[in-house]
């Protein structure tokens, strides 16, 4: 079983819809949760960064962490064609004796139809 | 600022050949790392460095070598290329080990080994 599970999609929604992207994980030691966005033939870019449980909002994006269920979500409101990309969840349990070890999901491909 | 620069963008090798993937960052970042991205497997850490002169192995280090003689540069060497090393390679950096999850990625090198 993978430490982080992410539905690969593809997910196709009409412009303006609310998008929900999700990941589940098995390691209860994870404390830091991230969402990276990756456009085709580009490197990932950090979109959201959260620590522990709760919600974080940044413009049209909301990241949600439920540690009791080992489940994280990314919501995109008023989705735009420019949001079409692959979204990678990532998480880590930081140990100061070594560099943080980040586990990435395999990514969900999202397409927003005009 | 250029950010993280990777060269080359594309490379084709024959089995047994060696080559070096170049990575440079101009953000004075302490932490640098190399990942490979394969379909359905997410990003996997190959090697990382927490500062000039300090390197360590990640999850999939076999067949790869790194060095970090300056803060800016972190080249990845393939010693004897194998078809299993066909992948997309990303170099990433972050300001410090303590914020190792906030990664800045290069645009990637697509490598094919025949």
PDB file of C-alpha atoms in Angstrom:
ATOM      1  CA  UNK A   1       0.000   0.000   0.000  1.00  0.00           C
ATOM      2  CA  UNK A   2       1.318   3.430  -0.936  1.00  0.00           C
ATOM      3  CA  UNK A   3       1.802   5.958   1.856  1.00  0.00           C
ATOM      4  CA  UNK A   4      -0.150   8.534  -0.165  1.00  0.00           C
ATOM      5  CA  UNK A   5      -3.034   7.700  -2.497  1.00  0.00           C
ATOM      6  CA  UNK A   6      -4.344  10.098  -5.119  1.00  0.00           C
ATOM      7  CA  UNK A   7      -6.889   9.449  -7.854  1.00  0.00           C
ATOM      8  CA  UNK A   8      -5.081  10.045 -11.172  1.00  0.00           C
ATOM      9  CA  UNK A   9      -8.205  11.244 -12.998  1.00  0.00           C
ATOM     10  CA  UNK A  10      -8.505  12.731 -15.517  1.00  0.00           C
ATOM     11  CA  UNK A  11     -11.134  15.026 -14.051  1.00  0.00           C
ATOM     12  CA  UNK A  12     -13.011  17.261 -16.496  1.00  0.00           C
ATOM     13  CA  UNK A  13     -15.367  20.011 -15.294  1.00  0.00           C
ATOM     14  CA  UNK A  14     -17.007  23.063 -16.918  1.00  0.00           C
ATOM     15  CA  UNK A  15     -15.621  26.531 -16.346  1.00  0.00           C
ATOM     16  CA  UNK A  16     -16.972  28.124 -13.174  1.00  0.00           C
ATOM     17  CA  UNK A  17     -17.516  24.822 -11.349  1.00  0.00           C
ATOM     18  CA  UNK A  18     -16.163  24.038  -7.897  1.00  0.00           C
ATOM     19  CA  UNK A  19     -13.415  21.442  -8.076  1.00  0.00           C
ATOM     20  CA  UNK A  20     -12.547  19.045  -5.260  1.00  0.00           C
ATOM     21  CA  UNK A  21      -9.249  17.183  -5.313  1.00  0.00           C
ATOM     22  CA  UNK A  22      -8.369  14.670  -2.610  1.00  0.00           C
ATOM     23  CA  UNK A  23      -5.630  12.512  -1.145  1.00  0.00           C
ATOM     24  CA  UNK A  24      -5.583   9.898   1.566  1.00  0.00           C
ATOM     25  CA  UNK A  25      -2.538   8.815   3.544  1.00  0.00           C
ATOM     26  CA  UNK A  26      -1.542   6.123   5.990  1.00  0.00           C
ATOM     27  CA  UNK A  27       1.290   7.640   8.059  1.00  0.00           C
ATOM     28  CA  UNK A  28      -0.133   9.397  11.134  1.00  0.00           C
ATOM     29  CA  UNK A  29       3.232  11.152  11.654  1.00  0.00           C
ATOM     30  CA  UNK A  30       2.657  13.499   8.691  1.00  0.00           C
ATOM     31  CA  UNK A  31       2.374  17.091   9.891  1.00  0.00           C
ATOM     32  CA  UNK A  32       3.010  19.241   6.804  1.00  0.00           C
ATOM     33  CA  UNK A  33       0.643  19.091   3.855  1.00  0.00           C
ATOM     34  CA  UNK A  34       1.175  20.693   0.471  1.00  0.00           C
ATOM     35  CA  UNK A  35      -0.474  20.998  -2.919  1.00  0.00           C
ATOM     36  CA  UNK A  36       1.694  21.525  -5.965  1.00  0.00           C
ATOM     37  CA  UNK A  37       0.391  22.467  -9.421  1.00  0.00           C
ATOM     38  CA  UNK A  38       2.185  21.169 -12.498  1.00  0.00           C
ATOM     39  CA  UNK A  39       1.492  22.430 -16.000  1.00  0.00           C
ATOM     40  CA  UNK A  40       2.344  20.206 -18.945  1.00  0.00           C
ATOM     41  CA  UNK A  41       6.108  19.922 -19.518  1.00  0.00           C
ATOM     42  CA  UNK A  42       6.862  22.184 -16.561  1.00  0.00           C
ATOM     43  CA  UNK A  43       8.105  21.646 -13.030  1.00  0.00           C
ATOM     44  CA  UNK A  44       5.692  21.587 -10.083  1.00  0.00           C
ATOM     45  CA  UNK A  45       5.015  24.869  -8.266  1.00  0.00           C
ATOM     46  CA  UNK A  46       3.889  25.177  -4.670  1.00  0.00           C
ATOM     47  CA  UNK A  47       0.246  26.205  -4.443  1.00  0.00           C
ATOM     48  CA  UNK A  48      -0.741  25.635  -0.813  1.00  0.00           C
ATOM     49  CA  UNK A  49       1.192  24.803   2.362  1.00  0.00           C
ATOM     50  CA  UNK A  50      -0.464  23.888   5.647  1.00  0.00           C
ATOM     51  CA  UNK A  51       0.633  22.609   9.023  1.00  0.00           C
ATOM     52  CA  UNK A  52      -1.458  20.120  11.015  1.00  0.00           C
ATOM     53  CA  UNK A  53      -5.262  20.102  10.748  1.00  0.00           C
ATOM     54  CA  UNK A  54      -7.663  22.775   9.595  1.00  0.00           C
ATOM     55  CA  UNK A  55      -8.389  24.962   6.594  1.00  0.00           C
ATOM     56  CA  UNK A  56      -6.304  27.477   4.701  1.00  0.00           C
ATOM     57  CA  UNK A  57      -7.675  29.799   2.061  1.00  0.00           C
ATOM     58  CA  UNK A  58      -5.794  31.684  -0.659  1.00  0.00           C
ATOM     59  CA  UNK A  59      -7.951  33.420  -3.232  1.00  0.00           C
ATOM     60  CA  UNK A  60      -9.986  30.809  -5.092  1.00  0.00           C
ATOM     61  CA  UNK A  61      -8.096  27.938  -3.445  1.00  0.00           C
ATOM     62  CA  UNK A  62      -8.872  26.280  -0.106  1.00  0.00           C
ATOM     63  CA  UNK A  63      -6.797  23.497   1.416  1.00  0.00           C
ATOM     64  CA  UNK A  64      -8.384  21.290   4.048  1.00  0.00           C
ATOM     65  CA  UNK A  65      -6.662  18.759   6.317  1.00  0.00           C
ATOM     66  CA  UNK A  66      -8.479  16.156   8.424  1.00  0.00           C
ATOM     67  CA  UNK A  67      -5.804  14.283  10.360  1.00  0.00           C
ATOM     68  CA  UNK A  68      -8.332  12.101  12.168  1.00  0.00           C
ATOM     69  CA  UNK A  69      -9.445  10.665   8.820  1.00  0.00           C
ATOM     70  CA  UNK A  70      -5.997  10.958   7.202  1.00  0.00           C
ATOM     71  CA  UNK A  71      -7.577  12.888   4.343  1.00  0.00           C
ATOM     72  CA  UNK A  72      -6.650  16.152   2.636  1.00  0.00           C
ATOM     73  CA  UNK A  73      -8.521  18.168   0.040  1.00  0.00           C
ATOM     74  CA  UNK A  74      -7.988  21.078  -2.299  1.00  0.00           C
ATOM     75  CA  UNK A  75     -11.012  23.076  -3.419  1.00  0.00           C
ATOM     76  CA  UNK A  76     -10.940  25.407  -6.399  1.00  0.00           C
ATOM     77  CA  UNK A  77     -13.812  27.895  -6.663  1.00  0.00           C
ATOM     78  CA  UNK A  78     -14.879  29.555  -9.913  1.00  0.00           C
ATOM     79  CA  UNK A  79     -12.567  27.284 -11.892  1.00  0.00           C
ATOM     80  CA  UNK A  80     -10.861  28.741 -14.980  1.00  0.00           C
ATOM     81  CA  UNK A  81      -9.343  27.090 -18.073  1.00  0.00           C
ATOM     82  CA  UNK A  82      -5.964  28.295 -16.753  1.00  0.00           C
ATOM     83  CA  UNK A  83      -6.453  25.932 -13.772  1.00  0.00           C
ATOM     84  CA  UNK A  84      -6.077  22.962 -16.153  1.00  0.00           C
ATOM     85  CA  UNK A  85      -3.007  21.145 -14.843  1.00  0.00           C
ATOM     86  CA  UNK A  86      -1.921  18.167 -12.792  1.00  0.00           C
ATOM     87  CA  UNK A  87      -2.284  18.666  -9.043  1.00  0.00           C
ATOM     88  CA  UNK A  88       0.095  16.821  -6.743  1.00  0.00           C
ATOM     89  CA  UNK A  89      -0.544  16.411  -3.054  1.00  0.00           C
ATOM     90  CA  UNK A  90       2.503  16.082  -0.829  1.00  0.00           C
ATOM     91  CA  UNK A  91       3.158  15.592   2.846  1.00  0.00           C
ATOM     92  CA  UNK A  92       5.974  15.150   5.308  1.00  0.00           C
ATOM     93  CA  UNK A  93       6.820  14.265   8.900  1.00  0.00           C
ATOM     94  CA  UNK A  94       9.753  16.514   9.571  1.00  0.00           C
ATOM     95  CA  UNK A  95      12.671  15.074  11.519  1.00  0.00           C
ATOM     96  CA  UNK A  96      15.380  17.578  12.403  1.00  0.00           C
ATOM     97  CA  UNK A  97      18.078  14.933  12.300  1.00  0.00           C
ATOM     98  CA  UNK A  98      17.781  14.881   8.528  1.00  0.00           C
ATOM     99  CA  UNK A  99      16.253  16.856   5.713  1.00  0.00           C
ATOM    100  CA  UNK A 100      12.503  16.650   5.505  1.00  0.00           C
ATOM    101  CA  UNK A 101      11.291  13.631   3.589  1.00  0.00           C
ATOM    102  CA  UNK A 102       8.403  14.565   1.370  1.00  0.00           C
ATOM    103  CA  UNK A 103       6.031  11.956  -0.014  1.00  0.00           C
ATOM    104  CA  UNK A 104       4.226  12.980  -3.188  1.00  0.00           C
ATOM    105  CA  UNK A 105       0.975  11.645  -4.562  1.00  0.00           C
ATOM    106  CA  UNK A 106       1.026  10.565  -8.180  1.00  0.00           C
ATOM    107  CA  UNK A 107      -1.118  13.553  -9.226  1.00  0.00           C
ATOM    108  CA  UNK A 108      -4.641  14.225 -10.502  1.00  0.00           C
ATOM    109  CA  UNK A 109      -4.969  15.590 -14.019  1.00  0.00           C
ATOM    110  CA  UNK A 110      -7.609  18.332 -14.143  1.00  0.00           C
ATOM    111  CA  UNK A 111      -9.180  19.836 -17.254  1.00  0.00           C
ATOM    112  CA  UNK A 112     -11.508  22.869 -17.160  1.00  0.00           C
ATOM    113  CA  UNK A 113     -13.782  23.067 -20.199  1.00  0.00           C
ATOM    114  CA  UNK A 114     -14.545  26.619 -21.465  1.00  0.00           C
TER     115      UNK A 114
ATOM    116  CA  UNK B   1      15.841  36.050 -11.103  1.00  0.00           C
ATOM    117  CA  UNK B   2      16.092  32.842 -13.125  1.00  0.00           C
ATOM    118  CA  UNK B   3      15.167  30.597 -10.156  1.00  0.00           C
ATOM    119  CA  UNK B   4      16.188  26.970 -10.733  1.00  0.00           C
ATOM    120  CA  UNK B   5      17.757  26.285 -14.127  1.00  0.00           C
ATOM    121  CA  UNK B   6      18.178  22.783 -15.519  1.00  0.00           C
ATOM    122  CA  UNK B   7      20.055  21.712 -18.623  1.00  0.00           C
ATOM    123  CA  UNK B   8      19.589  19.974 -20.969  1.00  0.00           C
ATOM    124  CA  UNK B   9      15.799  19.875 -21.457  1.00  0.00           C
ATOM    125  CA  UNK B  10      15.929  16.657 -23.477  1.00  0.00           C
ATOM    126  CA  UNK B  11      18.543  13.908 -23.744  1.00  0.00           C
ATOM    127  CA  UNK B  12      18.754  10.512 -25.412  1.00  0.00           C
ATOM    128  CA  UNK B  13      21.429   8.085 -24.230  1.00  0.00           C
ATOM    129  CA  UNK B  14      22.482   4.595 -25.132  1.00  0.00           C
ATOM    130  CA  UNK B  15      22.724   1.947 -22.435  1.00  0.00           C
ATOM    131  CA  UNK B  16      26.052   2.223 -20.649  1.00  0.00           C
ATOM    132  CA  UNK B  17      26.721   5.864 -21.481  1.00  0.00           C
ATOM    133  CA  UNK B  18      27.323   8.385 -18.736  1.00  0.00           C
ATOM    134  CA  UNK B  19      26.185  11.966 -18.523  1.00  0.00           C
ATOM    135  CA  UNK B  20      25.648  14.863 -16.128  1.00  0.00           C
ATOM    136  CA  UNK B  21      22.406  16.747 -15.649  1.00  0.00           C
ATOM    137  CA  UNK B  22      23.100  20.315 -14.629  1.00  0.00           C
ATOM    138  CA  UNK B  23      21.181  22.296 -12.002  1.00  0.00           C
ATOM    139  CA  UNK B  24      21.822  25.838 -10.836  1.00  0.00           C
ATOM    140  CA  UNK B  25      19.842  28.160  -8.560  1.00  0.00           C
ATOM    141  CA  UNK B  26      20.342  31.883  -8.008  1.00  0.00           C
ATOM    142  CA  UNK B  27      18.208  32.266  -4.868  1.00  0.00           C
ATOM    143  CA  UNK B  28      20.973  31.440  -2.349  1.00  0.00           C
ATOM    144  CA  UNK B  29      18.983  28.414  -1.235  1.00  0.00           C
ATOM    145  CA  UNK B  30      20.567  26.122   1.327  1.00  0.00           C
ATOM    146  CA  UNK B  31      18.715  22.946   0.378  1.00  0.00           C
ATOM    147  CA  UNK B  32      18.825  21.316  -3.069  1.00  0.00           C
ATOM    148  CA  UNK B  33      17.499  17.994  -4.289  1.00  0.00           C
ATOM    149  CA  UNK B  34      16.951  15.789  -7.319  1.00  0.00           C
ATOM    150  CA  UNK B  35      13.702  13.951  -8.074  1.00  0.00           C
ATOM    151  CA  UNK B  36      12.583  11.628 -10.807  1.00  0.00           C
ATOM    152  CA  UNK B  37       8.992  11.544 -11.996  1.00  0.00           C
ATOM    153  CA  UNK B  38       7.539   8.389 -13.507  1.00  0.00           C
ATOM    154  CA  UNK B  39       3.918   7.757 -14.557  1.00  0.00           C
ATOM    155  CA  UNK B  40       1.762   6.577 -11.656  1.00  0.00           C
ATOM    156  CA  UNK B  41       4.611   6.782  -9.150  1.00  0.00           C
ATOM    157  CA  UNK B  42       4.817  10.405  -8.132  1.00  0.00           C
ATOM    158  CA  UNK B  43       8.044  12.243  -7.512  1.00  0.00           C
ATOM    159  CA  UNK B  44      10.776  10.183  -5.870  1.00  0.00           C
ATOM    160  CA  UNK B  45      13.826  11.666  -4.169  1.00  0.00           C
ATOM    161  CA  UNK B  46      17.190  10.590  -5.611  1.00  0.00           C
ATOM    162  CA  UNK B  47      19.754  12.664  -3.677  1.00  0.00           C
ATOM    163  CA  UNK B  48      19.713  15.833  -1.656  1.00  0.00           C
ATOM    164  CA  UNK B  49      22.087  18.387  -0.163  1.00  0.00           C
ATOM    165  CA  UNK B  50      21.677  20.586   2.915  1.00  0.00           C
ATOM    166  CA  UNK B  51      24.606  22.821   2.016  1.00  0.00           C
ATOM    167  CA  UNK B  52      27.856  23.072   0.075  1.00  0.00           C
ATOM    168  CA  UNK B  53      29.978  19.971   0.627  1.00  0.00           C
ATOM    169  CA  UNK B  54      27.112  17.952   2.186  1.00  0.00           C
ATOM    170  CA  UNK B  55      25.089  15.391   0.252  1.00  0.00           C
ATOM    171  CA  UNK B  56      22.974  12.386   1.182  1.00  0.00           C
ATOM    172  CA  UNK B  57      20.928   9.655  -0.449  1.00  0.00           C
ATOM    173  CA  UNK B  58      17.209   9.757  -0.994  1.00  0.00           C
ATOM    174  CA  UNK B  59      14.748   7.001  -1.795  1.00  0.00           C
ATOM    175  CA  UNK B  60      16.187   5.846  -5.156  1.00  0.00           C
ATOM    176  CA  UNK B  61      19.936   6.686  -5.243  1.00  0.00           C
ATOM    177  CA  UNK B  62      21.335   3.647  -7.091  1.00  0.00           C
ATOM    178  CA  UNK B  63      23.039   4.505 -10.377  1.00  0.00           C
ATOM    179  CA  UNK B  64      23.305   8.217  -9.587  1.00  0.00           C
ATOM    180  CA  UNK B  65      26.011  10.396  -8.087  1.00  0.00           C
ATOM    181  CA  UNK B  66      25.938  14.002  -6.855  1.00  0.00           C
ATOM    182  CA  UNK B  67      28.294  16.632  -5.505  1.00  0.00           C
ATOM    183  CA  UNK B  68      27.799  20.137  -4.182  1.00  0.00           C
ATOM    184  CA  UNK B  69      30.948  22.232  -4.391  1.00  0.00           C
ATOM    185  CA  UNK B  70      29.073  25.567  -4.357  1.00  0.00           C
ATOM    186  CA  UNK B  71      25.754  26.788  -2.966  1.00  0.00           C
ATOM    187  CA  UNK B  72      24.457  27.444  -6.489  1.00  0.00           C
ATOM    188  CA  UNK B  73      25.199  24.192  -8.342  1.00  0.00           C
ATOM    189  CA  UNK B  74      24.039  20.628  -7.781  1.00  0.00           C
ATOM    190  CA  UNK B  75      24.814  18.346 -10.761  1.00  0.00           C
ATOM    191  CA  UNK B  76      23.429  14.824 -11.059  1.00  0.00           C
ATOM    192  CA  UNK B  77      25.638  12.198 -12.708  1.00  0.00           C
ATOM    193  CA  UNK B  78      24.408   9.022 -14.317  1.00  0.00           C
ATOM    194  CA  UNK B  79      27.306   6.604 -14.078  1.00  0.00           C
ATOM    195  CA  UNK B  80      26.222   3.944 -16.603  1.00  0.00           C
ATOM    196  CA  UNK B  81      22.785   4.638 -18.051  1.00  0.00           C
ATOM    197  CA  UNK B  82      20.155   1.895 -18.015  1.00  0.00           C
ATOM    198  CA  UNK B  83      16.675   1.808 -19.634  1.00  0.00           C
ATOM    199  CA  UNK B  84      15.166   1.875 -16.111  1.00  0.00           C
ATOM    200  CA  UNK B  85      16.557   5.404 -15.773  1.00  0.00           C
ATOM    201  CA  UNK B  86      14.274   6.684 -18.539  1.00  0.00           C
ATOM    202  CA  UNK B  87      12.304   9.355 -16.702  1.00  0.00           C
ATOM    203  CA  UNK B  88      11.760  13.067 -16.208  1.00  0.00           C
ATOM    204  CA  UNK B  89      14.257  14.537 -13.753  1.00  0.00           C
ATOM    205  CA  UNK B  90      13.596  17.605 -11.642  1.00  0.00           C
ATOM    206  CA  UNK B  91      15.985  19.625  -9.576  1.00  0.00           C
ATOM    207  CA  UNK B  92      14.423  21.492  -6.654  1.00  0.00           C
ATOM    208  CA  UNK B  93      15.641  23.876  -3.979  1.00  0.00           C
ATOM    209  CA  UNK B  94      14.317  25.489  -0.837  1.00  0.00           C
ATOM    210  CA  UNK B  95      15.501  28.330   1.375  1.00  0.00           C
ATOM    211  CA  UNK B  96      16.479  26.062   4.257  1.00  0.00           C
ATOM    212  CA  UNK B  97      16.177  22.547   5.589  1.00  0.00           C
ATOM    213  CA  UNK B  98      13.651  23.839   8.111  1.00  0.00           C
ATOM    214  CA  UNK B  99      11.389  24.818   5.218  1.00  0.00           C
ATOM    215  CA  UNK B 100      12.289  21.869   3.037  1.00  0.00           C
ATOM    216  CA  UNK B 101       8.684  21.353   1.982  1.00  0.00           C
ATOM    217  CA  UNK B 102       8.525  24.710   0.179  1.00  0.00           C
ATOM    218  CA  UNK B 103      10.297  23.560  -2.948  1.00  0.00           C
ATOM    219  CA  UNK B 104      11.108  25.540  -6.073  1.00  0.00           C
ATOM    220  CA  UNK B 105      11.423  23.237  -9.067  1.00  0.00           C
ATOM    221  CA  UNK B 106      13.287  23.565 -12.333  1.00  0.00           C
ATOM    222  CA  UNK B 107      11.522  22.852 -15.619  1.00  0.00           C
ATOM    223  CA  UNK B 108      12.875  19.320 -15.876  1.00  0.00           C
ATOM    224  CA  UNK B 109      15.056  17.129 -18.080  1.00  0.00           C
ATOM    225  CA  UNK B 110      13.353  14.429 -20.115  1.00  0.00           C
ATOM    226  CA  UNK B 111      15.791  11.527 -20.405  1.00  0.00           C
ATOM    227  CA  UNK B 112      15.429   8.467 -22.627  1.00  0.00           C
ATOM    228  CA  UNK B 113      17.845   5.555 -22.367  1.00  0.00           C
ATOM    229  CA  UNK B 114      17.776   3.163 -25.304  1.00  0.00           C
TER     230      UNK B 114
END
